[in-house]
Coordinates of N, CA, C and O in Angstrom, one line a residue:
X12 N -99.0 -19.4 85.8 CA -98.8 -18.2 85.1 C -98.3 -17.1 86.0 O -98.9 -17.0 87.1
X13 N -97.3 -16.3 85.9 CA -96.6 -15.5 86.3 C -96.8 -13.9 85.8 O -96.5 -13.4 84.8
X14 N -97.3 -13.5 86.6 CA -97.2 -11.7 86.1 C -96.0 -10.6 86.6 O -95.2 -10.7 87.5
X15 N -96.2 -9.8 85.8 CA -95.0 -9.0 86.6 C -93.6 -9.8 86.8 O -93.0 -10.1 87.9
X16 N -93.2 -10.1 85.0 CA -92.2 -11.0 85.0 C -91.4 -10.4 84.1 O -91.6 -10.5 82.9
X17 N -90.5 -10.0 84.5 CA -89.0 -9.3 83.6 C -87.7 -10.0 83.7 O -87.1 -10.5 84.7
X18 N -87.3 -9.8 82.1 CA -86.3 -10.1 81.4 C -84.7 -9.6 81.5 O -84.3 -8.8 80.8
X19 N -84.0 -10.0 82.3 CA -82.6 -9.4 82.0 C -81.8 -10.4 81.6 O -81.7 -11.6 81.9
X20 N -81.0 -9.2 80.4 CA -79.8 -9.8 79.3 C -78.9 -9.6 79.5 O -78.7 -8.4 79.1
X21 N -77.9 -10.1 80.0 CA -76.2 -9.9 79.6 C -75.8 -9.8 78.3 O -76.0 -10.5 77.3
X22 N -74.9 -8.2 78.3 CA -74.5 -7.9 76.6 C -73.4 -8.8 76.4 O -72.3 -8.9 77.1
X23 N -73.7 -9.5 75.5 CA -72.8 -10.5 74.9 C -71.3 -11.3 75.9 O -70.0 -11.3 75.8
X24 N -72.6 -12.0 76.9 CA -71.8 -12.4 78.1 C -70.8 -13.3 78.0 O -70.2 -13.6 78.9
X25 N -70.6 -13.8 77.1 CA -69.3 -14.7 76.9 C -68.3 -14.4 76.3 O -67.3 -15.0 76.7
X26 N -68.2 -13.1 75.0 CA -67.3 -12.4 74.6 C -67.3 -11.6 75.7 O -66.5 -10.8 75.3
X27 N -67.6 -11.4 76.4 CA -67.1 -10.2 77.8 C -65.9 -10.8 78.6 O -64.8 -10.3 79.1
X28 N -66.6 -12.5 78.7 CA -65.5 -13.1 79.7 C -64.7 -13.6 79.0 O -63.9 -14.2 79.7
X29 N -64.6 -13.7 78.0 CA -62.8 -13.7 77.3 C -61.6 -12.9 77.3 O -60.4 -12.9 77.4
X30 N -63.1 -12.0 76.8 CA -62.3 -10.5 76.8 C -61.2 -9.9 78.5 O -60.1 -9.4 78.6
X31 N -62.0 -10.2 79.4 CA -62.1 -10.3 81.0 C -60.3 -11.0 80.7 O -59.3 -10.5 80.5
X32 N -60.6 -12.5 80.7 CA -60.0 -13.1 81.1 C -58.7 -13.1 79.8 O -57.5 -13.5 80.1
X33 N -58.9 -12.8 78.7 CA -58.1 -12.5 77.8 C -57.3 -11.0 77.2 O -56.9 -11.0 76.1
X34 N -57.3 -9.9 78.0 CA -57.4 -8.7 77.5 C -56.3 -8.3 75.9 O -56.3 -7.1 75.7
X35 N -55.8 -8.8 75.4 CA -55.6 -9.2 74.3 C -56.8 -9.0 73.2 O -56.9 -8.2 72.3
X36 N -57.6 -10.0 73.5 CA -58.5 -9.9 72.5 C -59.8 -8.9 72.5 O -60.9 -9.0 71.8
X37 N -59.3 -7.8 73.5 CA -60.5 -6.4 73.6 C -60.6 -6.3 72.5 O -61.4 -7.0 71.8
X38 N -59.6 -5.0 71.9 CA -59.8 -4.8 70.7 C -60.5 -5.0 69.5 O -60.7 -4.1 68.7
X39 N -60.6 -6.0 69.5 CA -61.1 -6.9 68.2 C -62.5 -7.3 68.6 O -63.4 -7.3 67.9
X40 N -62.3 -7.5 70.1 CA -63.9 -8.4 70.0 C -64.5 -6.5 70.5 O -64.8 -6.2 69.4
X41 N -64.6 -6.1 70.8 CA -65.1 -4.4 70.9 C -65.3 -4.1 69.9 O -66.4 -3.6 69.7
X42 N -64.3 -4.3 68.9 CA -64.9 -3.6 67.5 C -65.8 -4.2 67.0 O -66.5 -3.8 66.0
X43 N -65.8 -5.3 67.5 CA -67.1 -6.1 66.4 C -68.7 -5.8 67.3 O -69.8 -5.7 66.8
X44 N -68.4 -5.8 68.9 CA -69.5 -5.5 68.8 C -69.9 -4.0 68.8 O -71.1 -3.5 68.6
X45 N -68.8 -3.2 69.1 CA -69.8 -1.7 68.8 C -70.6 -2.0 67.1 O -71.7 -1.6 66.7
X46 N -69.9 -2.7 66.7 CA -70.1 -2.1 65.2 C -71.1 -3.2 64.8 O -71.6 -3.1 63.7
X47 N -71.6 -4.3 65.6 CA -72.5 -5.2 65.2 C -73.7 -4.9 64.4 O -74.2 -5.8 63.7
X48 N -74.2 -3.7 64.6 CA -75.3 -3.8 64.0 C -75.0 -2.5 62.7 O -75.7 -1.9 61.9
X49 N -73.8 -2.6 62.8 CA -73.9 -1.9 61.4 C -73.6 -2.8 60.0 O -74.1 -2.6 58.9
X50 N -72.4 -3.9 60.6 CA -72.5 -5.1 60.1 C -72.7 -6.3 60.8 O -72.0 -6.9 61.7
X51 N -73.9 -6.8 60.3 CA -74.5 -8.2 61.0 C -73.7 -9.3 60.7 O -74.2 -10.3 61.2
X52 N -72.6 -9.6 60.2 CA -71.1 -10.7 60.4 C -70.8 -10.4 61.4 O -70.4 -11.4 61.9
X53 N -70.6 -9.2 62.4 CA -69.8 -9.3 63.4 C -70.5 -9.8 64.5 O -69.9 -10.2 65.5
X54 N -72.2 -9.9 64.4 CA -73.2 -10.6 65.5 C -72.8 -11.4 65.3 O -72.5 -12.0 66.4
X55 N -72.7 -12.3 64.1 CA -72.3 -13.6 63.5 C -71.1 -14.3 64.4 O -71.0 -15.4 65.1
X56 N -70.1 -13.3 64.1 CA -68.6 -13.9 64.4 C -68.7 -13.9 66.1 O -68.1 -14.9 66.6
X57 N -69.1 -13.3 66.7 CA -69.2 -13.0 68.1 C -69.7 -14.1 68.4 O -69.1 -14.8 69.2
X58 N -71.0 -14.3 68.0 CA -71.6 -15.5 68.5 C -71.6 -17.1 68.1 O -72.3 -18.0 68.7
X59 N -70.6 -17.3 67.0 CA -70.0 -18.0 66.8 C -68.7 -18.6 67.3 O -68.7 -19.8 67.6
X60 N -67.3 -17.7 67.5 CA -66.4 -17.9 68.5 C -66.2 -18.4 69.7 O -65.1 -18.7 70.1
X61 N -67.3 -18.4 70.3 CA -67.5 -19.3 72.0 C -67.4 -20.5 71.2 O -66.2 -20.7 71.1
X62 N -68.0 -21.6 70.3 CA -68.3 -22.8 69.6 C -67.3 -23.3 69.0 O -66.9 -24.5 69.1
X63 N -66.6 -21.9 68.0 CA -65.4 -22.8 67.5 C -64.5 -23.3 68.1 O -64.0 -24.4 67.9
X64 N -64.0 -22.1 69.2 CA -62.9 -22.2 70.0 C -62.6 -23.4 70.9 O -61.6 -23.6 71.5
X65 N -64.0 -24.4 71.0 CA -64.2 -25.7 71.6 C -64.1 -26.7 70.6 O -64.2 -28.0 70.8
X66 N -64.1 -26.0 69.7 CA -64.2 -27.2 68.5 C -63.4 -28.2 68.1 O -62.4 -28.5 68.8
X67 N -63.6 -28.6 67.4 CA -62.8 -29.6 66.5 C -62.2 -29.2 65.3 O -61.8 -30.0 64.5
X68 N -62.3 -28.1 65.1 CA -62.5 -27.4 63.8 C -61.0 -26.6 64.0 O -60.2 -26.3 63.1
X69 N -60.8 -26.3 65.3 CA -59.2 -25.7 65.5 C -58.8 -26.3 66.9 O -58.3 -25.6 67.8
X70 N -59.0 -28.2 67.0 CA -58.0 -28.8 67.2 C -58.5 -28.6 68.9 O -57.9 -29.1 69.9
X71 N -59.5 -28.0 68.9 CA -59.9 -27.8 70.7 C -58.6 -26.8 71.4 O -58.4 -26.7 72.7
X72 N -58.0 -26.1 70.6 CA -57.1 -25.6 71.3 C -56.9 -24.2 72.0 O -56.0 -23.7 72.6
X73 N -58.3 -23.9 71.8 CA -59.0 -22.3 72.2 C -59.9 -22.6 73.3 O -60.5 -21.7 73.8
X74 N -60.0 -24.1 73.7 CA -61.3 -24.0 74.3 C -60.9 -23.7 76.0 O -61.8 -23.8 76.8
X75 N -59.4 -23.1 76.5 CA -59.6 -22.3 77.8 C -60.0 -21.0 77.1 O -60.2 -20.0 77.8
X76 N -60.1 -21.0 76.1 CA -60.7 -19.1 76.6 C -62.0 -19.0 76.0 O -62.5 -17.9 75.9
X77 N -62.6 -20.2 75.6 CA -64.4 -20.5 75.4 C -64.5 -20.9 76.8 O -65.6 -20.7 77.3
X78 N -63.7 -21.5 77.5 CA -64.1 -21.6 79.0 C -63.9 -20.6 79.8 O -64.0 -20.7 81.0
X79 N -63.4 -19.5 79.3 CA -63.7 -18.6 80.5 C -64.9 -17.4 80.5 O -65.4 -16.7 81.4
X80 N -65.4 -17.5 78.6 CA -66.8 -17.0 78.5 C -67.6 -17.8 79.4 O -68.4 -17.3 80.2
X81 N -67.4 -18.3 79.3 CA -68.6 -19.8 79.7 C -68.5 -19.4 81.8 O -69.3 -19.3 82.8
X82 N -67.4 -19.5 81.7 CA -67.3 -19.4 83.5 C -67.5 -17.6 84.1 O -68.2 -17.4 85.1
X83 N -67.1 -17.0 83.6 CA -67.9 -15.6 83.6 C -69.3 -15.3 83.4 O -69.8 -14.3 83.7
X84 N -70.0 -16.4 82.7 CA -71.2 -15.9 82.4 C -72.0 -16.9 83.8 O -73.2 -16.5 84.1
X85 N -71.8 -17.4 84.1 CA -72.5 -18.0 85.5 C -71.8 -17.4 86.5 O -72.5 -17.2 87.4
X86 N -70.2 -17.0 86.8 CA -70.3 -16.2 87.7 C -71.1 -14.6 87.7 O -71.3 -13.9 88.7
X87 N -71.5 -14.2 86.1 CA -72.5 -12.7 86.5 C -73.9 -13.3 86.8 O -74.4 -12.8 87.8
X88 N -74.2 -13.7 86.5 CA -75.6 -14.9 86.3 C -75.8 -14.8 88.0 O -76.9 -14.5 88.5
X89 N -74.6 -15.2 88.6 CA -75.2 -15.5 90.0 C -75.0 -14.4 90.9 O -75.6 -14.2 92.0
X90 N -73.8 -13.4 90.2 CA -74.3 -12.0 90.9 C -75.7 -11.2 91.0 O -76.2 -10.6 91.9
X91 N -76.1 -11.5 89.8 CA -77.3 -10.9 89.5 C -78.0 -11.2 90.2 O -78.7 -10.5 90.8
X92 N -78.2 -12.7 90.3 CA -79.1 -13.8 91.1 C -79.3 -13.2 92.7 O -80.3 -13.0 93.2
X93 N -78.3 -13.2 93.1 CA -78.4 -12.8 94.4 C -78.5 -11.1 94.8 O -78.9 -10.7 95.9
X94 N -78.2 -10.3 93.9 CA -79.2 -8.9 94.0 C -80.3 -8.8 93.7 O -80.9 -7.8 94.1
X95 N -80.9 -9.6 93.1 CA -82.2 -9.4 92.7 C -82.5 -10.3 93.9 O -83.7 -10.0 94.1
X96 N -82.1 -11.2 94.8 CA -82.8 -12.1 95.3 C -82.9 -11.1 96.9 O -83.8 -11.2 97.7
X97 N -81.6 -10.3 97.0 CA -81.9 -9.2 98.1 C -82.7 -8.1 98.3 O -83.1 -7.6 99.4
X98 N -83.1 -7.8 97.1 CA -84.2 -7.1 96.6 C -85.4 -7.2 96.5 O -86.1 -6.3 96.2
X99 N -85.9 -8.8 96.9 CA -86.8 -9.5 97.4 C -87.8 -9.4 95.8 O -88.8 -8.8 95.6
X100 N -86.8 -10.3 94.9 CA -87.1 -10.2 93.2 C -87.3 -12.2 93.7 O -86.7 -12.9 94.5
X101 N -88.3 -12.4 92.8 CA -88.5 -14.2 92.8 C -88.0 -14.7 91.6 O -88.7 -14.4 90.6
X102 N -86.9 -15.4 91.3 CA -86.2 -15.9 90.4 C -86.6 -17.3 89.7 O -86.3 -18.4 90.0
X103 N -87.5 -16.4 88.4 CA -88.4 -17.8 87.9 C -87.2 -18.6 86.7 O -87.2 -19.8 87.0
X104 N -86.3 -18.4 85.7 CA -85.9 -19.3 85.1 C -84.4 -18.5 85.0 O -83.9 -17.5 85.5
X105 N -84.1 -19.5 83.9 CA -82.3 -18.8 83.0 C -82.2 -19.6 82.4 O -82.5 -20.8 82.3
X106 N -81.6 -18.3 81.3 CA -81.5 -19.3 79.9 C -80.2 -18.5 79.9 O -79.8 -17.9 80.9
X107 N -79.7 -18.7 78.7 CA -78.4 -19.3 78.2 C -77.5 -17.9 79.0 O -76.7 -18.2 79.9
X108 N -77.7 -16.5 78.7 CA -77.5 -15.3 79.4 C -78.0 -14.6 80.0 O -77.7 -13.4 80.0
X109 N -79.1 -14.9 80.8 CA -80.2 -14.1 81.4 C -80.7 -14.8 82.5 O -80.5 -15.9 82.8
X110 N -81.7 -13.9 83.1 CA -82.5 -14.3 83.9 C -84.1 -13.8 84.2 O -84.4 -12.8 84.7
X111 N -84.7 -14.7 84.0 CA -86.4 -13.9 84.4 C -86.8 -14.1 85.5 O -86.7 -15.2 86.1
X112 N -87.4 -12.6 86.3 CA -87.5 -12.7 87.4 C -88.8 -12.4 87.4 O -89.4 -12.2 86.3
X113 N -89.5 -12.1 89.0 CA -90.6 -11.6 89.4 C -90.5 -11.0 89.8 O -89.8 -11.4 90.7
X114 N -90.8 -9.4 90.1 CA -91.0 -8.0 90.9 C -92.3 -7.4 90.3 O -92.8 -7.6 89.2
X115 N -92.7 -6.4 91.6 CA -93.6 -5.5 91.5 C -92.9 -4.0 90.5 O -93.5 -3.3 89.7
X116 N -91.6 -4.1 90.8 CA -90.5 -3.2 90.2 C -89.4 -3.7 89.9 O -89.0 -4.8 90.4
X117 N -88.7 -2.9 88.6 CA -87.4 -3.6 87.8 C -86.4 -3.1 88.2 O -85.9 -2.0 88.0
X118 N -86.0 -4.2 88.9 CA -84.4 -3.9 89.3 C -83.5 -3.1 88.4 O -83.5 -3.3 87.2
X119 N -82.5 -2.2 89.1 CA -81.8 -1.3 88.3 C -80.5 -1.6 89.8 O -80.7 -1.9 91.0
X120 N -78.9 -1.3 89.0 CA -77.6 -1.2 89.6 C -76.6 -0.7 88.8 O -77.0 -0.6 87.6
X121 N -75.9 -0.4 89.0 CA -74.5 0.1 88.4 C -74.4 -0.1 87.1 O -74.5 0.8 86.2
X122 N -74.1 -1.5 86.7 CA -73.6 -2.7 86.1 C -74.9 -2.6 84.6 O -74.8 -3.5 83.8
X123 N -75.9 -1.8 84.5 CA -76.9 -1.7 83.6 C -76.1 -1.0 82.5 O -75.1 -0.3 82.7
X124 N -76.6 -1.3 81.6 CA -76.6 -0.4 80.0 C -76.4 -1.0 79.0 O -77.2 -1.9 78.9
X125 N -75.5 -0.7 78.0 CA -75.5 -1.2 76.6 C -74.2 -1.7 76.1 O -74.0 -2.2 75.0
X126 N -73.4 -1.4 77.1 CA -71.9 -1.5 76.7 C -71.4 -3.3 76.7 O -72.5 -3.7 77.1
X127 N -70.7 -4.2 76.5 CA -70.3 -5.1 76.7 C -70.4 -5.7 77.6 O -69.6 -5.1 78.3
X128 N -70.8 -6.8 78.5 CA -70.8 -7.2 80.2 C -71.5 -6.5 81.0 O -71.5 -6.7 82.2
X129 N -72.4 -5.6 80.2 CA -73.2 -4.9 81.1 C -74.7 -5.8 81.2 O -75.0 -6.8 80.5
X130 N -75.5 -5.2 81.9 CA -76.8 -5.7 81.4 C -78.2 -4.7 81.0 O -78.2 -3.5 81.1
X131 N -79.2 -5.5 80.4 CA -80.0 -4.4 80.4 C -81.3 -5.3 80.2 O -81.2 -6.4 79.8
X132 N -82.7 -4.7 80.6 CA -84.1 -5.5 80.4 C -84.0 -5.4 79.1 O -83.8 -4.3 78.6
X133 N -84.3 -6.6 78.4 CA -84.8 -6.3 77.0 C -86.8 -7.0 76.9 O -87.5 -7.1 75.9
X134 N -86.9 -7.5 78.3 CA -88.7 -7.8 78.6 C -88.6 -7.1 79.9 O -87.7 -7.0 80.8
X135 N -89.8 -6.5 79.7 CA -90.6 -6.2 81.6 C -91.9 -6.4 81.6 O -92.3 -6.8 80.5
X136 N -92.9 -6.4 82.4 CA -94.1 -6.4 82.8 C -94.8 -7.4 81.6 O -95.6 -7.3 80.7
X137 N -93.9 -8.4 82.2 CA -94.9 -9.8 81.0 C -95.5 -10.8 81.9 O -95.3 -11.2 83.0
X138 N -96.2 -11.2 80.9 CA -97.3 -12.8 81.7 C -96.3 -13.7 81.2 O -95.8 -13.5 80.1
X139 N -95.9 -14.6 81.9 CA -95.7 -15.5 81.5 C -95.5 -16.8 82.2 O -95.4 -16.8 83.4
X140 N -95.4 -18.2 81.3 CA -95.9 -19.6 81.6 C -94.9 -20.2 81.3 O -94.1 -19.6 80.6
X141 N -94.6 -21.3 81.7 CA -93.5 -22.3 81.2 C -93.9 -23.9 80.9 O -94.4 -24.5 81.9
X142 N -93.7 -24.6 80.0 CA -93.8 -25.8 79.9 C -93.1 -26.7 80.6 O -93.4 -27.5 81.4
X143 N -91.6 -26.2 79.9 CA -90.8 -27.4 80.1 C -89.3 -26.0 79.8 O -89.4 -24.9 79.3
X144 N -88.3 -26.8 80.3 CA -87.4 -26.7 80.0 C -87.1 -26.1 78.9 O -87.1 -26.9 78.0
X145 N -86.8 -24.6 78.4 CA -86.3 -24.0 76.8 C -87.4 -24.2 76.4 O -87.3 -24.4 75.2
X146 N -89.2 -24.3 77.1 CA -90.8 -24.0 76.4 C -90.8 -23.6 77.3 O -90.5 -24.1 78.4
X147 N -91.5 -22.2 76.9 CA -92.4 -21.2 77.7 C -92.9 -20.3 77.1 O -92.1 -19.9 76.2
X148 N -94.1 -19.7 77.2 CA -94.6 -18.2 76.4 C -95.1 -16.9 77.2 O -95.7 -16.9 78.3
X149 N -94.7 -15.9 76.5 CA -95.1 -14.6 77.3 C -96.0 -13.1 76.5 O -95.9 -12.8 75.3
X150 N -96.4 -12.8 77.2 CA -97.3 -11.3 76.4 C -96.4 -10.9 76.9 O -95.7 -11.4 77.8
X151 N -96.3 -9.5 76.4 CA -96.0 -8.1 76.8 C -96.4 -7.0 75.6 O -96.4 -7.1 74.3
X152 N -96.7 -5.9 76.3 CA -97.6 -4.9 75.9 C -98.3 -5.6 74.6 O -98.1 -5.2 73.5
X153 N -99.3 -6.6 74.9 CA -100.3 -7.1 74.4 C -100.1 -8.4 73.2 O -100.8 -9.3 72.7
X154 N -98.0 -7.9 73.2 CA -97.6 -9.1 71.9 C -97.4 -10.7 72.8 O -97.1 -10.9 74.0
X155 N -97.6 -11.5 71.8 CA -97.6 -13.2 71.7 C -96.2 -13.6 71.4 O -95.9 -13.8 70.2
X156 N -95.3 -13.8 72.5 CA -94.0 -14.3 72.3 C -94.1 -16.3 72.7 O -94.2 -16.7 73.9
X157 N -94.1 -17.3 71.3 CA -93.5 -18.4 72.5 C -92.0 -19.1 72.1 O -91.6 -19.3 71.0
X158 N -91.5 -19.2 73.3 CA -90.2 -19.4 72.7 C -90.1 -21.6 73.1 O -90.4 -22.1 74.1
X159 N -89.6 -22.1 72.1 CA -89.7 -23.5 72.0 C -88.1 -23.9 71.4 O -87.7 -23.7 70.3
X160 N -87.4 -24.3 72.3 CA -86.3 -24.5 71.8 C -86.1 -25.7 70.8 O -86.6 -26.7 71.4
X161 N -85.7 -26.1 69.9 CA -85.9 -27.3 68.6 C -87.0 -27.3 68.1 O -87.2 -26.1 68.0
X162 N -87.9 -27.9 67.6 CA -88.8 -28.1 66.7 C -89.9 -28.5 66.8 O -89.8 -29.5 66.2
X163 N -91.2 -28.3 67.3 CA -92.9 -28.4 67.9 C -93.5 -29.3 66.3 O -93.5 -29.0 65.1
X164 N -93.9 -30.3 66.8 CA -94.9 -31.0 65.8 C -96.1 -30.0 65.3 O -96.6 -30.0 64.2
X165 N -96.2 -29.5 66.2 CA -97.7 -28.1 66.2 C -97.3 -27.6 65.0 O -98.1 -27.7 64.0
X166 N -96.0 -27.1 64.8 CA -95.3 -26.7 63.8 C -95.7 -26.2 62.3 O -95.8 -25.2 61.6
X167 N -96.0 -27.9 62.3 CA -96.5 -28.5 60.9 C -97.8 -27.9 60.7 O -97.9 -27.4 59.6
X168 N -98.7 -27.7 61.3 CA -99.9 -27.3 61.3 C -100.2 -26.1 61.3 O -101.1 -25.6 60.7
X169 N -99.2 -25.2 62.2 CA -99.3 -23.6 62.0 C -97.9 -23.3 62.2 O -97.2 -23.8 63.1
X170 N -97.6 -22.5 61.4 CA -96.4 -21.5 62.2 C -96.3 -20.8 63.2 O -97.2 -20.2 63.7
X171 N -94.9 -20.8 63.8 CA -94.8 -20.3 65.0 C -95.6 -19.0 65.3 O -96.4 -18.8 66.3
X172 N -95.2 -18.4 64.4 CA -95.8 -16.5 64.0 C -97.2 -16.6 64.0 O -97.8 -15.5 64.0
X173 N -97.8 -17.5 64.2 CA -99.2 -18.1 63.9 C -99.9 -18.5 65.5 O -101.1 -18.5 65.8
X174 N -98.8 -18.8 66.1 CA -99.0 -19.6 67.4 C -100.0 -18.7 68.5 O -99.7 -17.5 68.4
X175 N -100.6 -18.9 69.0 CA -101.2 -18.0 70.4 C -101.1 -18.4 71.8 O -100.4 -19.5 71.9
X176 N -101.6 -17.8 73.0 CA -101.2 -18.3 74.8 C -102.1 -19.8 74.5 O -103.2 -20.0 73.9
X177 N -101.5 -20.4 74.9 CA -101.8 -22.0 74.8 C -100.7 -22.9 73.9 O -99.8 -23.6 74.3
X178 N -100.9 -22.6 72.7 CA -100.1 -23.1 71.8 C -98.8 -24.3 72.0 O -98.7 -25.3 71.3
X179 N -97.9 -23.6 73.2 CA -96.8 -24.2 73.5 C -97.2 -25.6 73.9 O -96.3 -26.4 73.8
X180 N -98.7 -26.0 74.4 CA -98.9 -26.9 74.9 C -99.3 -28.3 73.6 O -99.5 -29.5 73.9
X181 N -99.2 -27.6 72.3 CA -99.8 -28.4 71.3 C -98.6 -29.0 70.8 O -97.5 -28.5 70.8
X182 N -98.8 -30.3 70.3 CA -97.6 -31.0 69.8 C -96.5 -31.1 70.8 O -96.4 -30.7 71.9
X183 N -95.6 -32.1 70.0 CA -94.7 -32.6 70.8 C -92.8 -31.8 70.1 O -92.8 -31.1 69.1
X184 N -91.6 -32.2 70.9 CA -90.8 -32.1 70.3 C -90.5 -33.2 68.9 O -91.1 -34.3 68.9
X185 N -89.6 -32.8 67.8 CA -89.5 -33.5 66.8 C -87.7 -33.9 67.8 O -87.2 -32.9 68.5
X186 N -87.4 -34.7 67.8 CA -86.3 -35.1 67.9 C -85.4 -35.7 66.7 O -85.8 -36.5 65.8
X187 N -84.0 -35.1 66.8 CA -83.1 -35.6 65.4 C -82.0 -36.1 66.0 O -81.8 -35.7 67.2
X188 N -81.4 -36.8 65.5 CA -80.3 -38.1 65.8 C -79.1 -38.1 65.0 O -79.3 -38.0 63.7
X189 N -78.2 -38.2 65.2 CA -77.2 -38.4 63.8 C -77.3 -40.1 64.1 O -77.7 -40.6 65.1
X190 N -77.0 -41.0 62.8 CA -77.2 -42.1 62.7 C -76.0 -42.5 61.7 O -75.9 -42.1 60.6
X191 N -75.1 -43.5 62.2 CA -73.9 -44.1 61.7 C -72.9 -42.9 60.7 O -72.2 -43.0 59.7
X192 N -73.2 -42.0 61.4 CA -72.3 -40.5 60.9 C -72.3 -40.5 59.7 O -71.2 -40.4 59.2
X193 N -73.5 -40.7 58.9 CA -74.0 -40.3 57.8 C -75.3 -39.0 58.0 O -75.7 -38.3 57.0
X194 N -75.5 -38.9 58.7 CA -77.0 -37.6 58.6 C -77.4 -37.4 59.8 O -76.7 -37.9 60.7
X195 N -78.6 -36.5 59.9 CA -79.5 -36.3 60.6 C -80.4 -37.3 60.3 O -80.3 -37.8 59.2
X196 N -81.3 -37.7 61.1 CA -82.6 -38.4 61.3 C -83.6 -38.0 62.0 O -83.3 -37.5 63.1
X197 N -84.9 -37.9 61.7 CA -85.6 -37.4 62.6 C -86.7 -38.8 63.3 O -87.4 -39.5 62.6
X198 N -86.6 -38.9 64.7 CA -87.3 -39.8 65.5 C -88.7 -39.6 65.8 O -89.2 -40.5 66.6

């Protein structure tokens, strides 16, 4: 268990590095997210475009500029990594755009805020534990966060919203399979 564990988020780190590496598509991808939360389709579309653009769905033919979200977000990832690490910040995980660290104090630079490719704490001053890989849970200011990526057998028995500090440890993952490209299956 980890205390004095904060959250930093990259704003919408993969539409940044297209945008970066595409500047063509500012415009458009800017407007959607200033305006994201006025209309929640454009959180949608933002965060769906890294996916399609690799897809199959338009022929894989977008997927260098889903690869340059993708390569931008591990080159900020590891700027960050290494200011907080000068900072003498202990660098406990990363998930998809972020990183949780350890300090007595929350790192602050330039590069903070709200704008696009910037960053900002969206957790500070939390407890937190890890299971496994994409399982881990955390308090802060006294709330019960666990986050389990796919599906907890525990599940069945309580809801997540239900769940408390321990919980992550109950049940197992549900695993699903596609099977002769007819369905899902669950194992």
């Amino acid at each position: 268990t980890y205390v004095k564990a904060h959250h930093i988020d990259l704003n919408s780190a993969y539409n940044a590095g297209m945008m970066e590496a595409f500047p063509v598509l500012e415009p458009a991808i800017r407007e959607m997210y200033n305006l994201r939360k006025v209309n929640k389709d454009y959180k949608q579309v933002l965060n769906m475009t890294q996916g399609f653009m690799q897809s199959e769905l338009c022929g894989f033919k977008y997927a260098h500029i889903s690869k340059a979200g993708y390569v931008y977000t591990l080159r900020r990832l590891q700027e960050l990594t290494n200011k907080l690490i000068a900072k003498g910040c202990r660098i406990l995980s990363y998930n998809t755009d972020g990183i949780w660290y350890q300090s007595d104090e929350l790192y602050h630079d330039n590069d903070e805020g709200t704008d696009i490719g910037q960053w900002k704490h969206d957790h500070t001053f939390c407890r937190i534990r890890y299971k496994s890989k994409g399982c881990y849970e955390f308090i802060e200011n006294d709330k019960y966060t666990p986050v389990f990526r796919g599906e907890s057998s525990y599940e069945k028995l309580v809801p997540k919203s239900q769940w408390q500090w321990g919980d992550i440890y109950k049940g197992e993952l549900i695993d699903y399979k596609f099977k002769d490209g007819v369905g899902i299956v669950r194992c």
